[in-house]
Amino acid sequence: VVLVSAFWYIRRQLIKGDFGHRMIRIIFVLATFLLISDAVLRLNHAYESNNELLCSLCLVIGTSLLPILGLLWFVYTIHVTRSNIKRWILILISSVLFALNLVLAILSFFPGFNIYYIIVGHNVSRGQLYFIYALILISPFLASLITVFARWSVMKKRRSPWPFFNYSVIPIVAVIWQFFLMNYSIALLGIVASFVIIVLDIQHYFAITDFLTGLYNRRNLIKYLTSKMKKMDPNDKYAGFMLDINNFKSINDKYGHSYGDQVLKDVSKVLLSVIERGDYLARFGGDEFVIICSIDKDEEVAMIIDKIKKACDKYNADEKKTHTIVFSIGSAIFKAENGMTPNRFLEVIDDRMYIDKQSSKAI
């Protein structure tokens, strides 16, 4: 019920053509099917006339399909973290592991092949090779955990890595726990509980990010600045940058809004390549972006602006591009004693950006 309710709440917000959201849908369908299969198994055990054939069939379904949930989660993690893992390596390793698991799971269905489990009346105990199943089941979650750690700093630029950490850790703990308690579906419940966590994270992600670029949105920017200002010590400083794409309207008019949307996505990637760990990047609205950095010297502000211009030059050097990216940039250093509000600070850097834009037009 919790699983269905959580997914039902976000289903309309999932983008139909988005690869990651397609993975979430498949995980939900497969998890629901496995929960139904497990419910049939539990109901069968509840009756005195326990049907061992039905019990074996449900166990085969569970042991065959449950590792696929882990694989789907690993694929989703790769997608979200933008990891450069070669597809053929993933397909090869997954095919070998899951083909082996499928063969062993099916063999366990037949009497005498006590490979994964042994059924005696209402009790299910470990078979001789159950540890192989446990290792296969854990492997994609362990791989996901390693991927999250490896891409932690990259993920923090866009979203919190902690839900992905939790999703990977909980199933690992659940599988180890089930190794000692075979009569309970702890591994499945652990994976389902993790899925609910990630669904809630997706809902939160939708609320704080820009739909098009995946950057933080204006609402989250205000929240971030408010929190930062409250926590600042009297001597703390930070810098803010307001960036506006020059002649973006002409790009839309010449190539169309779909092309313009792609330009905004490209711009977000360019800016993400510039900011450092701990910096903050948001789409303010339209073709305007805001960067917040923990720097306190004018020289450092100039260095950031220079990095942005060099990143744009690198992008513009691509001969395949039919457009160029040039920013008008306004910047300011904020001190705690200024008593400035988030909105006022954004107005200051916006005004300075407008001055920069007017000066570039004059040239």
XYZ file of C-alpha atoms in Angstrom:
363
model
C 0.000 0.000 0.000
C 2.823 2.398 0.911
C 4.653 1.539 -2.325
C 1.602 2.147 -4.521
C 0.680 5.347 -2.654
C 4.191 6.776 -3.003
C 4.383 6.013 -6.722
C 0.806 7.180 -7.385
C 1.687 10.532 -5.849
C 4.498 11.257 -8.346
C 3.327 9.325 -11.434
C 1.994 12.414 -13.267
C 5.272 14.261 -12.738
C 7.403 11.550 -14.333
C 8.450 12.557 -17.840
C 7.372 9.966 -20.382
C 10.487 10.102 -22.563
C 13.001 10.432 -19.718
C 15.258 7.361 -19.381
C 15.644 7.658 -15.607
C 11.912 8.030 -15.045
C 11.298 5.007 -17.271
C 13.596 3.021 -14.958
C 11.541 4.177 -11.949
C 8.328 2.962 -13.611
C 9.846 -0.446 -14.402
C 11.201 -0.797 -10.853
C 7.733 -0.013 -9.477
C 5.993 -2.591 -11.710
C 8.553 -5.295 -10.924
C 8.536 -4.553 -7.180
C 4.724 -4.691 -7.130
C 4.740 -8.036 -8.950
C 7.293 -9.461 -6.497
C 5.244 -8.239 -3.525
C 2.165 -9.993 -4.941
C 4.177 -13.182 -5.464
C 5.487 -12.951 -1.904
C 1.954 -12.391 -0.565
C 0.799 -15.572 -2.349
C 3.719 -17.427 -0.762
C 2.803 -16.167 2.731
C -0.872 -17.023 2.273
C 0.089 -20.501 1.123
C 2.201 -20.989 4.246
C -0.699 -19.819 6.413
C -2.795 -22.877 5.543
C -2.251 -26.324 7.019
C -2.359 -27.919 3.569
C 0.790 -26.149 2.417
C 1.232 -26.549 -1.348
C 4.970 -27.146 -1.803
C 4.708 -26.821 -5.596
C 3.197 -23.323 -5.283
C 5.762 -22.470 -2.623
C 8.635 -23.532 -4.897
C 7.162 -21.613 -7.834
C 6.906 -18.382 -5.812
C 10.458 -18.827 -4.553
C 11.738 -19.336 -8.108
C 9.956 -16.151 -9.213
C 11.437 -14.219 -6.300
C 15.003 -15.483 -6.648
C 14.931 -15.017 -10.436
C 13.542 -11.469 -10.531
C 14.712 -9.812 -7.309
C 18.319 -9.299 -8.539
C 16.892 -7.530 -11.610
C 15.584 -4.805 -9.274
C 19.163 -4.263 -8.161
C 20.364 -4.076 -11.760
C 17.670 -1.524 -12.649
C 18.671 0.546 -9.648
C 22.329 0.423 -10.714
C 21.387 1.576 -14.231
C 19.331 4.426 -12.719
C 22.268 5.406 -10.486
C 24.602 5.504 -13.496
C 22.095 7.728 -15.303
C 21.636 10.178 -12.423
C 25.343 10.392 -11.547
C 26.280 10.721 -15.246
C 28.919 8.021 -14.855
C 30.929 7.021 -17.904
C 30.536 3.245 -17.747
C 30.782 1.415 -21.041
C 27.459 -0.175 -21.921
C 28.925 -3.414 -23.294
C 30.774 -4.096 -20.020
C 27.570 -3.600 -18.024
C 25.579 -5.834 -20.399
C 28.230 -8.579 -20.372
C 28.652 -8.768 -16.595
C 24.902 -8.499 -15.962
C 24.092 -11.192 -18.527
C 26.572 -13.653 -17.006
C 25.424 -13.047 -13.425
C 21.708 -13.134 -14.099
C 21.918 -16.115 -16.486
C 23.755 -18.028 -13.742
C 21.178 -16.935 -11.175
C 18.256 -17.924 -13.422
C 19.677 -21.418 -14.034
C 20.315 -22.009 -10.322
C 16.880 -20.612 -9.378
C 15.081 -22.898 -11.857
C 17.109 -25.945 -10.779
C 16.095 -25.200 -7.186
C 12.479 -25.759 -8.271
C 13.050 -29.476 -8.846
C 13.133 -31.977 -5.941
C 16.612 -33.052 -4.965
C 18.282 -29.868 -6.218
C 18.596 -28.047 -2.909
C 20.673 -25.273 -4.458
C 19.158 -22.061 -3.149
C 16.688 -23.349 -0.568
C 15.271 -26.421 1.148
C 11.517 -26.622 1.780
C 10.366 -28.781 4.686
C 6.679 -28.290 5.457
C 6.165 -24.622 6.278
C 9.856 -23.896 6.745
C 12.376 -22.659 4.201
C 16.092 -23.014 4.917
C 19.260 -22.177 3.010
C 20.447 -24.455 0.255
C 24.083 -25.345 -0.367
C 24.686 -22.492 -2.829
C 22.434 -19.829 -1.330
C 25.506 -17.670 -0.751
C 25.860 -17.339 -4.551
C 22.344 -15.890 -4.741
C 23.144 -13.491 -1.885
C 26.309 -12.301 -3.657
C 24.480 -11.821 -6.979
C 21.707 -9.919 -5.188
C 24.138 -7.658 -3.330
C 26.483 -6.957 -6.261
C 24.426 -4.268 -8.116
C 23.665 -2.411 -4.875
C 27.335 -2.546 -3.916
C 28.259 -1.263 -7.388
C 25.686 1.538 -6.962
C 27.185 2.466 -3.593
C 30.685 2.658 -5.081
C 29.340 4.774 -7.969
C 27.640 7.206 -5.579
C 30.850 7.605 -3.548
C 32.907 8.098 -6.713
C 30.520 10.777 -8.044
C 29.593 12.354 -4.686
C 31.045 15.797 -5.412
C 29.508 15.852 -8.905
C 26.068 14.868 -7.576
C 26.140 17.578 -4.896
C 26.088 20.234 -7.622
C 22.583 19.102 -8.615
C 20.995 17.068 -5.799
C 21.675 15.374 -2.478
C 23.535 12.036 -2.799
C 22.224 10.768 0.551
C 18.984 9.143 -0.715
C 21.063 7.203 -3.262
C 23.443 6.186 -0.491
C 20.523 4.981 1.646
C 18.893 3.133 -1.255
C 22.119 1.212 -1.853
C 22.949 0.469 1.793
C 19.521 -0.680 3.050
C 19.186 -3.619 0.574
C 22.747 -4.764 1.367
C 21.917 -4.875 5.083
C 18.573 -6.573 4.330
C 20.200 -9.316 2.199
C 22.752 -10.051 4.932
C 19.953 -10.157 7.505
C 17.879 -12.526 5.384
C 20.859 -14.874 5.118
C 20.145 -15.790 8.748
C 16.323 -15.553 8.614
C 15.233 -17.466 5.526
C 11.534 -17.590 6.444
C 11.158 -13.814 6.037
C 11.316 -11.708 2.853
C 13.671 -9.166 4.387
C 15.621 -8.522 1.176
C 12.467 -7.697 -0.801
C 11.094 -5.484 1.966
C 14.437 -3.681 2.224
C 14.456 -2.952 -1.509
C 10.821 -1.788 -1.441
C 11.509 0.473 1.558
C 14.455 1.955 -0.331
C 12.264 2.529 -3.379
C 9.821 4.530 -1.258
C 12.767 6.654 -0.064
C 13.872 7.378 -3.619
C 10.300 8.190 -4.727
C 10.089 10.748 -1.920
C 13.466 12.117 -3.022
C 12.191 12.446 -6.601
C 9.199 14.408 -5.310
C 11.548 16.682 -3.355
C 13.817 16.999 -6.405
C 10.884 18.145 -8.554
C 10.055 20.815 -5.965
C 13.536 22.368 -5.772
C 14.847 22.068 -9.343
C 14.206 23.633 -12.704
C 12.282 21.274 -14.988
C 14.360 21.982 -18.093
C 17.975 22.193 -16.916
C 17.899 20.157 -13.707
C 19.558 23.050 -11.849
C 18.145 24.455 -8.618
C 15.161 26.740 -9.178
C 14.434 30.262 -7.970
C 12.420 29.090 -4.959
C 15.309 26.957 -3.732
C 17.740 29.809 -4.413
C 15.823 32.101 -2.040
C 15.708 29.335 0.568
C 19.430 28.698 0.170
C 20.345 32.386 0.524
C 18.047 32.828 3.534
C 19.645 29.861 5.290
C 23.157 31.019 4.382
C 22.544 34.533 5.690
C 21.198 33.242 9.003
C 24.260 31.044 9.546
C 26.848 33.681 8.611
C 29.288 34.951 11.207
C 29.969 38.717 11.294
C 33.193 38.346 9.285
C 31.843 35.880 6.722
C 31.570 36.865 3.063
C 30.417 35.262 -0.140
C 30.057 36.298 -3.758
C 27.060 36.164 -6.039
C 26.956 36.225 -9.840
C 23.952 36.949 -12.040
C 24.434 35.724 -15.616
C 22.254 36.528 -18.607
C 22.718 34.995 -22.081
C 23.244 37.748 -24.637
C 20.956 37.648 -27.673
C 19.112 34.560 -26.455
C 15.862 35.900 -27.908
C 17.431 35.970 -31.369
C 18.424 32.298 -30.957
C 14.814 31.412 -30.148
C 13.496 33.508 -33.032
C 15.961 32.074 -35.542
C 16.044 28.388 -34.559
C 12.859 27.856 -32.527
C 12.096 27.290 -28.859
C 13.127 23.607 -28.871
C 16.574 24.651 -30.027
C 16.574 27.398 -27.412
C 15.750 24.843 -24.728
C 18.774 22.794 -25.792
C 20.943 25.908 -25.576
C 19.776 26.409 -21.972
C 20.730 22.799 -21.210
C 24.135 23.364 -22.797
C 24.593 26.525 -20.742
C 23.826 24.626 -17.534
C 26.545 22.087 -18.417
C 29.031 24.865 -19.169
C 28.358 26.529 -15.805
C 28.484 23.220 -13.929
C 31.955 22.682 -15.367
C 33.039 26.017 -13.887
C 31.750 25.840 -10.320
C 33.659 24.091 -7.545
C 32.535 21.773 -4.780
C 30.465 23.770 -2.299
C 29.388 26.359 -4.878
C 25.717 26.815 -5.728
C 24.141 27.157 -9.185
C 20.506 27.938 -9.983
C 18.419 28.961 -12.950
C 16.905 32.267 -11.883
C 14.388 32.330 -14.706
C 14.324 32.631 -18.486
C 17.935 32.861 -19.646
C 19.288 34.075 -16.293
C 21.430 32.002 -13.931
C 22.850 32.637 -10.455
C 26.090 31.333 -8.946
C 26.904 31.656 -5.228
C 30.538 31.086 -4.194
C 32.275 31.218 -0.816
C 34.897 33.772 -1.850
C 35.626 37.177 -0.343
C 38.111 39.000 -2.581
C 37.564 41.037 -5.740
C 40.482 39.205 -7.351
C 38.701 35.883 -6.823
C 35.507 37.306 -8.316
C 37.475 38.328 -11.393
C 38.968 34.820 -11.591
C 35.490 33.238 -11.560
C 34.301 35.551 -14.338
C 37.422 34.706 -16.341
C 36.754 30.958 -15.882
C 33.195 31.442 -17.131
C 34.400 33.318 -20.217
C 37.025 30.653 -20.975
C 34.406 27.900 -20.636
C 32.206 29.806 -23.099
C 35.140 30.227 -25.498
C 35.744 26.473 -25.385
C 32.063 25.825 -26.118
C 31.990 28.402 -28.927
C 35.104 26.894 -30.537
C 33.054 23.876 -31.613
C 32.461 24.429 -35.330
C 29.355 22.233 -35.227
C 27.578 24.831 -33.097
C 25.433 27.277 -35.079
C 25.317 29.734 -32.172
C 27.620 31.151 -29.526
C 27.205 31.641 -25.790
C 28.156 35.027 -24.350
C 27.114 36.224 -20.896
C 26.441 39.578 -19.341
C 27.561 39.169 -15.730
C 26.799 41.120 -12.588
C 28.595 40.291 -9.342
C 28.871 41.452 -5.745
C 30.407 40.354 -2.458
C 27.984 40.116 0.426
C 29.031 40.714 4.051
C 27.024 39.624 7.069
C 26.964 43.106 8.579
C 25.310 44.569 5.501
C 21.919 43.437 6.813
C 20.864 42.611 3.278
C 17.983 40.261 2.415
C 18.164 37.537 -0.269
C 15.862 39.472 -2.597
C 17.816 42.700 -2.165
C 21.112 40.928 -2.862
C 19.680 39.404 -6.042
C 18.490 42.863 -7.095
C 22.029 44.227 -6.636
C 23.714 41.622 -8.835
C 20.837 41.830 -11.327
C 21.321 45.610 -11.631
C 25.059 45.119 -12.167
C 24.368 42.475 -14.788
C 22.099 44.939 -16.607
C 24.880 47.561 -16.550
C 27.275 45.005 -18.054
C 24.725 44.155 -20.750
C 24.232 47.818 -21.663
C 27.987 48.399 -21.863
C 28.418 45.421 -24.214
C 25.652 46.797 -26.452
C 27.362 50.164 -26.519
C 30.551 48.520 -27.753
